[in-house]
mmCIF file of C-alpha atoms and ligand atoms in Angstrom:
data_model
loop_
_atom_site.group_PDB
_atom_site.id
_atom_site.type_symbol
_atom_site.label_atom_id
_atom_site.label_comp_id
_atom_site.label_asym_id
_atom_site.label_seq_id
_atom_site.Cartn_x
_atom_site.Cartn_y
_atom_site.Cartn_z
ATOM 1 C CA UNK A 1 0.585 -17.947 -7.637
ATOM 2 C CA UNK A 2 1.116 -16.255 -11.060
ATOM 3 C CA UNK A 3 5.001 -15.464 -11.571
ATOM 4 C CA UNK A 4 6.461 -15.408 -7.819
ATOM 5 C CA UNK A 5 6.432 -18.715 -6.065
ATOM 6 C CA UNK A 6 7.549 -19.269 -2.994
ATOM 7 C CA UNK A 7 10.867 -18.729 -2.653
ATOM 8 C CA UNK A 8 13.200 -17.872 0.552
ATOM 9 C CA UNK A 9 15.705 -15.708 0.177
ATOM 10 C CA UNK A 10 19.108 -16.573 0.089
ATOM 11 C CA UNK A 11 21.581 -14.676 2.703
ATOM 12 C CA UNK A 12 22.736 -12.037 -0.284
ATOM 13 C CA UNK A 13 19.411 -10.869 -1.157
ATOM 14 C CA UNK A 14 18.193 -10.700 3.043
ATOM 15 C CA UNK A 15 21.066 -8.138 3.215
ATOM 16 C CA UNK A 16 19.848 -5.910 0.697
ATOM 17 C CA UNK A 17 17.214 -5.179 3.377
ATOM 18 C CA UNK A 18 18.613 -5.877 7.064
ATOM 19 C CA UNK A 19 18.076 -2.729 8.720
ATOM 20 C CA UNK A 20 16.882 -0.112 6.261
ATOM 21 C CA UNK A 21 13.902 2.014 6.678
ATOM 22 C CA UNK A 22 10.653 1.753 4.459
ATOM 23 C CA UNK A 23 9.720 5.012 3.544
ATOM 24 C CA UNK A 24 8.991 5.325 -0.071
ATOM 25 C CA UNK A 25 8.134 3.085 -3.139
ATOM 26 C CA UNK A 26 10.761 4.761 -5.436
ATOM 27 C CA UNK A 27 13.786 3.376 -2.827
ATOM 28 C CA UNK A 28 13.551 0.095 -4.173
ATOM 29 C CA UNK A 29 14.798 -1.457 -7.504
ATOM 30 C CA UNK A 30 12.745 -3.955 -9.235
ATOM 31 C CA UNK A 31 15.328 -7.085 -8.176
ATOM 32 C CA UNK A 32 14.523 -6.354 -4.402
ATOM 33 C CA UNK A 33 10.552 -5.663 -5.304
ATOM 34 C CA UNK A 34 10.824 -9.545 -6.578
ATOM 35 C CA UNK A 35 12.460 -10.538 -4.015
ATOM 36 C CA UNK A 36 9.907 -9.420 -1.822
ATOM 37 C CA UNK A 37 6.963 -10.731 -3.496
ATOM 38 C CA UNK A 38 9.117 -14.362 -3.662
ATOM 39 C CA UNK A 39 9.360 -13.797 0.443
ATOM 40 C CA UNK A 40 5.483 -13.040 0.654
ATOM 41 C CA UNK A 41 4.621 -16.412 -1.494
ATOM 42 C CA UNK A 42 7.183 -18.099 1.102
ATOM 43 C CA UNK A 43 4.934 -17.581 4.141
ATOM 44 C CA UNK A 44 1.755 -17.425 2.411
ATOM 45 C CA UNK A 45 2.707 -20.796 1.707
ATOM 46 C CA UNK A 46 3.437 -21.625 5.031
ATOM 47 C CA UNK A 47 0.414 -19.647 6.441
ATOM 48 C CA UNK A 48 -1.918 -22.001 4.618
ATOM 49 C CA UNK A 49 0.214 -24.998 5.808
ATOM 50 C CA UNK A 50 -1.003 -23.630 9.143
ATOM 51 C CA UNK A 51 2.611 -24.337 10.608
ATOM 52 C CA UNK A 52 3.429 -21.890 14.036
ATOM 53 C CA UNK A 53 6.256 -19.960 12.680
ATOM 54 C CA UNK A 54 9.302 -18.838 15.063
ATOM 55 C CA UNK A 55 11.005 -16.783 12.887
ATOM 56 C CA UNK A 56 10.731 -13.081 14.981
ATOM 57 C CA UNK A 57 10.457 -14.882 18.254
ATOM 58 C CA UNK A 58 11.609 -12.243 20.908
ATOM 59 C CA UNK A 59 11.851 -9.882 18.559
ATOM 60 C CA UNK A 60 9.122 -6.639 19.121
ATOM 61 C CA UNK A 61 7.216 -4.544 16.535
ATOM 62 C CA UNK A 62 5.836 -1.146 17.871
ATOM 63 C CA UNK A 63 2.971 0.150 15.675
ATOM 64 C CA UNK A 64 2.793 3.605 15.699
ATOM 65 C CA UNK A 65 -0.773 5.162 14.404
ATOM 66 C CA UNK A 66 -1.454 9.003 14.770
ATOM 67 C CA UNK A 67 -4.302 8.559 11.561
ATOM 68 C CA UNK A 68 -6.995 6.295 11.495
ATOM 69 C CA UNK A 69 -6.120 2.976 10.732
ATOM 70 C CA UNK A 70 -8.520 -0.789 10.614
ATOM 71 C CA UNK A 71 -6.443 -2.792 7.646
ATOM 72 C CA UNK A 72 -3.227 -1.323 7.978
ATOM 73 C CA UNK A 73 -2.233 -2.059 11.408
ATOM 74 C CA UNK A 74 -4.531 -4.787 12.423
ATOM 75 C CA UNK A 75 -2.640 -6.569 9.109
ATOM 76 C CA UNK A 76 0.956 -5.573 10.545
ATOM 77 C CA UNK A 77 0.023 -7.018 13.864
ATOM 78 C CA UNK A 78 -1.344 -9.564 12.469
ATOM 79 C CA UNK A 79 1.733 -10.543 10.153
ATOM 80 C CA UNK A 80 4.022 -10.085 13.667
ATOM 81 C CA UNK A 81 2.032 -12.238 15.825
ATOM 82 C CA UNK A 82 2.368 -14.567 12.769
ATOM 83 C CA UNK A 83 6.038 -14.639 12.792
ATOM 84 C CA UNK A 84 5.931 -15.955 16.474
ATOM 85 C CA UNK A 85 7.283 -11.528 17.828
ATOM 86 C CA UNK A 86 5.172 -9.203 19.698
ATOM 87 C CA UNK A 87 3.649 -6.105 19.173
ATOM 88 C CA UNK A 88 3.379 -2.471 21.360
ATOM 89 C CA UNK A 89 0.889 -0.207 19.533
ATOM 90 C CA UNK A 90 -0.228 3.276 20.420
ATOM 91 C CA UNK A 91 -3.014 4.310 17.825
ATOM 92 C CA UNK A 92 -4.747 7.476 18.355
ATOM 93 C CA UNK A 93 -5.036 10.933 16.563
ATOM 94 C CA UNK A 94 -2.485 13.266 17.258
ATOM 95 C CA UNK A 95 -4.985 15.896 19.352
ATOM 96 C CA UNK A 96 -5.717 12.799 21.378
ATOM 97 C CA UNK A 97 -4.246 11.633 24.793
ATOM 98 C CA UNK A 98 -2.604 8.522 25.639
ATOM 99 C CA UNK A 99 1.275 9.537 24.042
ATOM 100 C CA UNK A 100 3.024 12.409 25.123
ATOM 101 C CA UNK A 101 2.775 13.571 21.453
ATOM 102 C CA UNK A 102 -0.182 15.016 23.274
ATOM 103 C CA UNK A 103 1.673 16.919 25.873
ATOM 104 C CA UNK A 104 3.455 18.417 23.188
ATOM 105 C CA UNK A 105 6.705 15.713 22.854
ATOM 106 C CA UNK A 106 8.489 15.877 19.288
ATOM 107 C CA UNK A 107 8.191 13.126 16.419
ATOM 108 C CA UNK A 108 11.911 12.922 16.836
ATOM 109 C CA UNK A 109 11.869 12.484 20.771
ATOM 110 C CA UNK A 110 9.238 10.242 20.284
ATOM 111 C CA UNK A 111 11.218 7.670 18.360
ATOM 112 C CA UNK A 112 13.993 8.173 20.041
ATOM 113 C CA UNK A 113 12.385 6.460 23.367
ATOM 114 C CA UNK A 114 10.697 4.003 20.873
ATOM 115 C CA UNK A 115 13.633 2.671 19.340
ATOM 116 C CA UNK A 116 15.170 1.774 23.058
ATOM 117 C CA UNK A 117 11.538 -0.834 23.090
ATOM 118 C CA UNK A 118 11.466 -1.953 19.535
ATOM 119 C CA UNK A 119 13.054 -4.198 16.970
ATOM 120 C CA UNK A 120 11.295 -2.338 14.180
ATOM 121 C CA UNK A 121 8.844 0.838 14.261
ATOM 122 C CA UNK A 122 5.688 0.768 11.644
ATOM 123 C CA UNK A 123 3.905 4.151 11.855
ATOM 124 C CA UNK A 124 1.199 6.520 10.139
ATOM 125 C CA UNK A 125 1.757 10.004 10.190
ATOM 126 C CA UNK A 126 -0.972 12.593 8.808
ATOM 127 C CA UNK A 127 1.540 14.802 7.476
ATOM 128 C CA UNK A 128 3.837 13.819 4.265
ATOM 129 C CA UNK A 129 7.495 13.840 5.354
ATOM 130 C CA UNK A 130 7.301 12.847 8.990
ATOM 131 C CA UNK A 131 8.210 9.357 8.362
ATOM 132 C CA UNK A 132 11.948 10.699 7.252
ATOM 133 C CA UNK A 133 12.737 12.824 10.760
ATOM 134 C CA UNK A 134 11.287 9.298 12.490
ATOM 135 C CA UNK A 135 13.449 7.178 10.260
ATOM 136 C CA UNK A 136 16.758 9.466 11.364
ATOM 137 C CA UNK A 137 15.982 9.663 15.063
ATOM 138 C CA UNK A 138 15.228 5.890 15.050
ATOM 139 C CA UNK A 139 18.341 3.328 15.130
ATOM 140 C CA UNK A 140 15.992 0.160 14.144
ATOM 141 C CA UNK A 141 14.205 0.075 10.841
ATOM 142 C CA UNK A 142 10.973 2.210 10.599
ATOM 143 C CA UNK A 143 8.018 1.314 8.179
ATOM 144 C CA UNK A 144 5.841 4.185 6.460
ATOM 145 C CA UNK A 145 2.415 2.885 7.124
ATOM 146 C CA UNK A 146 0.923 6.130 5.177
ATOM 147 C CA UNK A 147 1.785 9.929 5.543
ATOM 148 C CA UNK A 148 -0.978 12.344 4.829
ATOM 149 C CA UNK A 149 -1.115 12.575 0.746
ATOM 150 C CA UNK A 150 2.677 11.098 0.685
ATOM 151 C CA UNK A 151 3.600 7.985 0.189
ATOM 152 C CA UNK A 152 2.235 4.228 1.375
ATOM 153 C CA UNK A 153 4.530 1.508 0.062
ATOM 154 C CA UNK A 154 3.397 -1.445 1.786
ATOM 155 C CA UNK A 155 -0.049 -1.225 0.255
ATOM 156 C CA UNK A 156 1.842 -0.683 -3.110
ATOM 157 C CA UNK A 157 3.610 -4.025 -2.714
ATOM 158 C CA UNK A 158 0.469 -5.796 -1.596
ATOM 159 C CA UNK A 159 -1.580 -3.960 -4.721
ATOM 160 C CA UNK A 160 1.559 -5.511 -6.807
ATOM 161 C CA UNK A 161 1.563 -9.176 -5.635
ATOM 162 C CA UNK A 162 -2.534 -8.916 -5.941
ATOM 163 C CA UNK A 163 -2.139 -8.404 -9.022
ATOM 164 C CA UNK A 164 0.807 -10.611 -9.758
ATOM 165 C CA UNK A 165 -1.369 -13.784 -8.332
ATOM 166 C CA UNK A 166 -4.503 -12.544 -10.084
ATOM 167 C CA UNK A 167 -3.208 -12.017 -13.622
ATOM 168 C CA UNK A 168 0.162 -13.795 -13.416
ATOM 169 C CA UNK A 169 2.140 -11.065 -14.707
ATOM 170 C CA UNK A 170 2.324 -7.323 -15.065
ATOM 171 C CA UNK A 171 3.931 -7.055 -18.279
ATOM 172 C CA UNK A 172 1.770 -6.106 -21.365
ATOM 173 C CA UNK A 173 -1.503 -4.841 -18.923
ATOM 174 C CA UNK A 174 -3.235 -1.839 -19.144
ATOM 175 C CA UNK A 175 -3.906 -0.468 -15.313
ATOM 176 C CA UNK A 176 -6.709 2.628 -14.442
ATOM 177 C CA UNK A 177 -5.679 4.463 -11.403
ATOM 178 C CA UNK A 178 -9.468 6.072 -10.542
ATOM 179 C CA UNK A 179 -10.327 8.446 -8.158
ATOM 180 C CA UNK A 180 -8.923 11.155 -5.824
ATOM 181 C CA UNK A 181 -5.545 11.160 -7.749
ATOM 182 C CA UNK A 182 -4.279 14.233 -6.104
ATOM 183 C CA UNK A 183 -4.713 12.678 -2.626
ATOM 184 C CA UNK A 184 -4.188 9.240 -2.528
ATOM 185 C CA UNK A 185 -1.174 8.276 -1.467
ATOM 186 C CA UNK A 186 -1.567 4.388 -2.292
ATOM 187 C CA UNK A 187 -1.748 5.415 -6.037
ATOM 188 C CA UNK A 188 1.541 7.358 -5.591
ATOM 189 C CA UNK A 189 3.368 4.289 -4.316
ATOM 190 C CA UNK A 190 2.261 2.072 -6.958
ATOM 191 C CA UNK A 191 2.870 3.759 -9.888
ATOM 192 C CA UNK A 192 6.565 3.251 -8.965
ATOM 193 C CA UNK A 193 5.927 -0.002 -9.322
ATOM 194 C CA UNK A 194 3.810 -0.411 -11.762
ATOM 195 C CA UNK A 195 6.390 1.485 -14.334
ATOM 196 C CA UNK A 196 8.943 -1.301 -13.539
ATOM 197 C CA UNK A 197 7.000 -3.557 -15.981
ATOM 198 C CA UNK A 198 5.936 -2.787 -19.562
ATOM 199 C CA UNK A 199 2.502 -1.685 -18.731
ATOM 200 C CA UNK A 200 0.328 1.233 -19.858
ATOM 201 C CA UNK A 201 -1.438 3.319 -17.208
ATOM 202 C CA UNK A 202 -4.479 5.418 -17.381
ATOM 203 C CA UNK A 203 -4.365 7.981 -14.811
ATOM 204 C CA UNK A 204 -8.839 8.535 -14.741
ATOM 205 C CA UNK A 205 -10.265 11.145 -12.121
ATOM 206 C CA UNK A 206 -12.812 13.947 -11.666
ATOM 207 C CA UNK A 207 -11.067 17.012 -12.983
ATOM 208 C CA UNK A 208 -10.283 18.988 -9.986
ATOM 209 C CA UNK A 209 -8.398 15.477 -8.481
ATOM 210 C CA UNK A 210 -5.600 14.401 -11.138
ATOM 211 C CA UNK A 211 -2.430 13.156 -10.612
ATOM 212 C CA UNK A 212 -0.328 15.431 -9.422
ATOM 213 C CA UNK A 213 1.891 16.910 -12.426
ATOM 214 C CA UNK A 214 5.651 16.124 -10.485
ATOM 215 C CA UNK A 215 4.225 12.247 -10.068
ATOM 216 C CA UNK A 216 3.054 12.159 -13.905
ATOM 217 C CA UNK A 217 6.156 13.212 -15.370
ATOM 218 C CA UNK A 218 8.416 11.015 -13.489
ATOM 219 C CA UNK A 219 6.526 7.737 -14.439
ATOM 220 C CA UNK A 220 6.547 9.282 -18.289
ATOM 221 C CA UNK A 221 10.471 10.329 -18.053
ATOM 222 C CA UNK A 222 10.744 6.183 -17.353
ATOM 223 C CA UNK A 223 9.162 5.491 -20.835
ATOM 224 C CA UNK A 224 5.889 4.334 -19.233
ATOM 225 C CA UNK A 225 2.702 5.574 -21.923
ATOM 226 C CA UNK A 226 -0.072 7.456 -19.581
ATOM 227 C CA UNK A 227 -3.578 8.361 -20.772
ATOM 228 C CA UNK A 228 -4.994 11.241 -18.395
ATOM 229 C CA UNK A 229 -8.615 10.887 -18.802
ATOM 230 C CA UNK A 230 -11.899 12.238 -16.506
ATOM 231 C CA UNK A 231 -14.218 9.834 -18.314
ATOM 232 C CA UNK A 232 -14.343 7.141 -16.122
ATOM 233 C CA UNK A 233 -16.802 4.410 -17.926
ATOM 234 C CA UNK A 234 -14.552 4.719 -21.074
ATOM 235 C CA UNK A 235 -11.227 4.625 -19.097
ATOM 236 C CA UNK A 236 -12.470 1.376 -17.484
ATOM 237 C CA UNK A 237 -13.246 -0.358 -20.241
ATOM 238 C CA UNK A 238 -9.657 -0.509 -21.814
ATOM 239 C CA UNK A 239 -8.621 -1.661 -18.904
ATOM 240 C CA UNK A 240 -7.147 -5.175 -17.659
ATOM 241 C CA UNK A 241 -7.401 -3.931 -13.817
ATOM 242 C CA UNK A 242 -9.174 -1.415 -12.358
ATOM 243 C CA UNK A 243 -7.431 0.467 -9.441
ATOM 244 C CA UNK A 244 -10.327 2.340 -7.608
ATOM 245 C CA UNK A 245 -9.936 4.871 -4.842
ATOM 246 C CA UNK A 246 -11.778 6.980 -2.569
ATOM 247 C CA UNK A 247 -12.151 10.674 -1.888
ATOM 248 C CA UNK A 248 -9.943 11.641 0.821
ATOM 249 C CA UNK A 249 -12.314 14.038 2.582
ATOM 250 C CA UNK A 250 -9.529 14.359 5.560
ATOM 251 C CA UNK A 251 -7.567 15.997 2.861
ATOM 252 C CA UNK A 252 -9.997 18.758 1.792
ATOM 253 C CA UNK A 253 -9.551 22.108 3.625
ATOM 254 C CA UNK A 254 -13.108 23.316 2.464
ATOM 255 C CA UNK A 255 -15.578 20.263 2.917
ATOM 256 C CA UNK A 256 -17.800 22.123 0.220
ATOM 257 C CA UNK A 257 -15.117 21.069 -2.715
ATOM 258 C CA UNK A 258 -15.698 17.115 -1.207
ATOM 259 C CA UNK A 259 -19.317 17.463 -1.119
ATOM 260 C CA UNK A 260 -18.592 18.638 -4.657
ATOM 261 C CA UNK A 261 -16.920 15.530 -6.026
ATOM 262 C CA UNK A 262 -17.480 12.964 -3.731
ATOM 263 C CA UNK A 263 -20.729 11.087 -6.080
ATOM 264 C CA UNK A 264 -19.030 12.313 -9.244
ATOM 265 C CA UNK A 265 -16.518 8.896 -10.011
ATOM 266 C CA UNK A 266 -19.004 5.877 -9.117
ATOM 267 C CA UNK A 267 -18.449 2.060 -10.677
ATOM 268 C CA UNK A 268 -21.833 0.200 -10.250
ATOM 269 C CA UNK A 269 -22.909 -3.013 -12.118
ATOM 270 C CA UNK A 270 -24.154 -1.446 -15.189
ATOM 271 C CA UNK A 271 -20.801 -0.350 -15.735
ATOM 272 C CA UNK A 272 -19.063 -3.903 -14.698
ATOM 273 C CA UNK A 273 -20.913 -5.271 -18.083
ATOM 274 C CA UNK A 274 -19.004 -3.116 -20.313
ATOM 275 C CA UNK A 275 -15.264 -4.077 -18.644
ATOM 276 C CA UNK A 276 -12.767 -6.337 -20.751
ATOM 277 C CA UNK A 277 -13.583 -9.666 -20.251
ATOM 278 C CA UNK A 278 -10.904 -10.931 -17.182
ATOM 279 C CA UNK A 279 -10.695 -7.165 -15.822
ATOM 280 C CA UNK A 280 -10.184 -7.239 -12.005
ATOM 281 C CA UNK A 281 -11.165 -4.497 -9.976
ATOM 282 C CA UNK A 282 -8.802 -3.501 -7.007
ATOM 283 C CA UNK A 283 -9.137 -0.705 -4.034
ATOM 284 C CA UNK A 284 -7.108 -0.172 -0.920
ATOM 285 C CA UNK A 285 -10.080 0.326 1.384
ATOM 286 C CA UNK A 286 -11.813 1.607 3.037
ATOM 287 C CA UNK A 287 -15.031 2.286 0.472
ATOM 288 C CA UNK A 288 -17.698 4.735 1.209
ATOM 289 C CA UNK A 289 -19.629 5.343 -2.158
ATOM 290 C CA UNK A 290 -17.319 4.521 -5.318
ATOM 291 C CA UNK A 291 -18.301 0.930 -5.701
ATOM 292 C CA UNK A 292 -21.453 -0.106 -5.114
ATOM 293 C CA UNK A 293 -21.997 -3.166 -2.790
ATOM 294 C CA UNK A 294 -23.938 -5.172 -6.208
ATOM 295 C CA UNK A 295 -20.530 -5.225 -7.731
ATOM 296 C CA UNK A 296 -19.147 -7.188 -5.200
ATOM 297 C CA UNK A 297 -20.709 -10.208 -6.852
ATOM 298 C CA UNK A 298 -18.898 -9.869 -10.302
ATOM 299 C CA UNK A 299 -15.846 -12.549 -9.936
ATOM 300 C CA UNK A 300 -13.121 -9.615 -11.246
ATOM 301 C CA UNK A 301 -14.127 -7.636 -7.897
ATOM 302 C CA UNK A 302 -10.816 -8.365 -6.025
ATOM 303 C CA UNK A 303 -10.677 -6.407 -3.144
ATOM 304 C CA UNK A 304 -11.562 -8.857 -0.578
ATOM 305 C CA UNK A 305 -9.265 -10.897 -2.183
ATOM 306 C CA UNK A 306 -6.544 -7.898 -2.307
ATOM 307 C CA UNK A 307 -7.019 -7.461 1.343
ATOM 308 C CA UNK A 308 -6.082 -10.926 2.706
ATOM 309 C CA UNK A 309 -2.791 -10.105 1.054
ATOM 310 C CA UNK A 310 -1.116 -7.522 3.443
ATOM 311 C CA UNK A 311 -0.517 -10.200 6.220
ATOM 312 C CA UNK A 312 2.055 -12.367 4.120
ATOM 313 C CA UNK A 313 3.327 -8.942 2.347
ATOM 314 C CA UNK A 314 4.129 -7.353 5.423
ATOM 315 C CA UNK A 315 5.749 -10.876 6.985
ATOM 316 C CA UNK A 316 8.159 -10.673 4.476
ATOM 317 C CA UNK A 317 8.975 -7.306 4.855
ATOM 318 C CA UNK A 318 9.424 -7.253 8.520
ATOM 319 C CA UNK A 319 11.021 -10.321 8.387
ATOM 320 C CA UNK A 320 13.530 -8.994 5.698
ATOM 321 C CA UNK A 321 14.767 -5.669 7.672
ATOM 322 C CA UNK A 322 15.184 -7.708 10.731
ATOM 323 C CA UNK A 323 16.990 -10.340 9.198
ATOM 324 C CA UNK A 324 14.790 -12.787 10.252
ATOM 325 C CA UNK A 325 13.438 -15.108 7.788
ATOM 326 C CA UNK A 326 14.789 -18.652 9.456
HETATM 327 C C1 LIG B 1 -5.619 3.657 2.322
HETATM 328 C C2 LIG B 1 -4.831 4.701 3.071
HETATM 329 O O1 LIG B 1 -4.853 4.753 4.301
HETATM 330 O O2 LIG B 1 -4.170 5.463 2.380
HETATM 331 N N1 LIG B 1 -6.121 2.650 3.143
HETATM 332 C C3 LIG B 1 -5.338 1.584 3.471
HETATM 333 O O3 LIG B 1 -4.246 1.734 3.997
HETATM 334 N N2 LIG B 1 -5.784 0.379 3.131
HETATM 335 C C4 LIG B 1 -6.634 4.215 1.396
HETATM 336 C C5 LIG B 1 -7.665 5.148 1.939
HETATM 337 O O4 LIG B 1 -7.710 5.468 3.123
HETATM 338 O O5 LIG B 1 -8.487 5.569 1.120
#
């Protein structure tokens, strides 16, 4: 499993997490990312021993989705269910009608009722920021699943131990963020990440989608070397893994500009013959155009693989701000 076996953590390093709030990538150092990727090989381990696990019996997760959401949650729910706790979920777009966000009822009232329910809150906001005010109104720990073009760090993690178990280390890799840079709010989490090893990123998308300047800088100011390129067949083939994203079309405000772009970044199999030999290609999901389904076949195409990931990721991490890994 590449660098991080299964470990469990010892009492010291489960304190570094009991109760705190998810919110961001940049919150965490690189000793407490490793200690969550040793916690995720823990139960992967014992999810393919196909042992019940106890470990958040009693204990209640409420998943909170005002976005559209198919990995995300169902993977949360999935890692709770796992851990032997129980899950209250109320998943619908904000306009819609079965919470009293609906009637009109505050983020911050919201969580306040939620947090009398639940041992931990996950939730998706479409609007960057949210995820703090629900974090302060909120006593138990509450996990960003996403907000708007923010921030997503539990994809980040998972993206990290894919890659961790697919090339054994991160150190000395070249990485290609592709895609709707501007939106994407996976990419923003991981580069956080991804500048805690010695790695050199290529930040590759359509011109009127880059990485947004603030984001760019920060990873540079940490030493990290960063090609900006909008030539995507070159960009991929210097790279060790391929990190491939959609166009966020909920993001546009004129759907003109994302009928503009949305065929312009597109890796098909021509372009798979001309990758590094090893190269793995990653994406978050969902995928509308960017990839076509014939590239699937090519043994670097990892995002099935990626996928299957976020259910022992996201056992260790609610598992490690309940204090609950037995
Ligand atoms: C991503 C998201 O919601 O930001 N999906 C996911 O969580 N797996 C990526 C996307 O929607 O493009």
């Amino acid at each position: 499993m590449g660098k991080f076996y299964s470990k469990k953590p010892t009492e010291a390093e489960m304190d570094l997490f009991l109760g705190k709030d998810i919110l961001t990538s940049y919150q965490f150092t690189k000793e407490e990312l490793e200690i969550i990727m040793h916690t995720a090989a823990y139960y992967e381990e014992a999810l393919a021993g196909k042992k019940r696990l106890y470990d958040m019996d009693g204990k209640i997760m409420a998943s909170l989705f005002f976005e559209p959401s198919t990995r995300t949650r169902l993977s949360f729910e999935t890692a709770m269910n796992r851990l032997g706790g129980s899950c209250i979920t109320v998943a619908e777009s904000v306009d819609a009608h079965t919470s009293s966000l609906a009637k009109g009822e505050s983020i911050y009232d919201s969580m306040r009722v939620i947090d009398t329910y639940a041992d931990v809150i996950v939730c998706r906001s479409p609007e960057k920021g949210t995820l703090k005010i629900a974090a302060e109104a909120a006593e138990v720990p509450v996990i960003n699943a996403g907000d708007g073009p923010g921030q997503h760090p539990t994809q980040a993690l998972l993206d990290i131990y894919t890659i961790f178990k697919e090339k054994e280390d991160l150190d000395g890799l070249t990485i290609a963020l592709v895609g709707d840079l501007k939106h994407g709010r996976t990419v923003h989490s991981l580069v956080d990440f991804l500048a805690m090893y010695h790695t050199k990123l290529i930040f590759c998308s359509p011109s009127s989608l880059p990485m947004p300047e603030i984001i760019t800088q920060k990873v540079r100011e940490r030493g990290v070397d960063i090609e900006e390129s909008n030539n995507l067949a070159e960009a991929c083939s210097k790279a060790d893994v391929i990190y491939m994203t959609r166009v966020q079309r909920e993001r546009f405000e004129d759907v003109s500009d994302y009928e503009a772009v949305k065929d312009e970044f597109i890796i098909n199999e021509e372009m798979v013959q001309k990758f590094k030999s090893g190269a793995i290609i990653l994406h978050p999901l969902p995928r509308v155009n960017e990839i076509t389904v014939g590239v699937d076949q090519y043994p670097g195409a990892a995002y099935f693989r990626q996928v299957g990931n976020g259910v022992p990721v996201r056992m260790a991490l609610l598992a490690l701000v309940t204090g609950s890994v037995k």
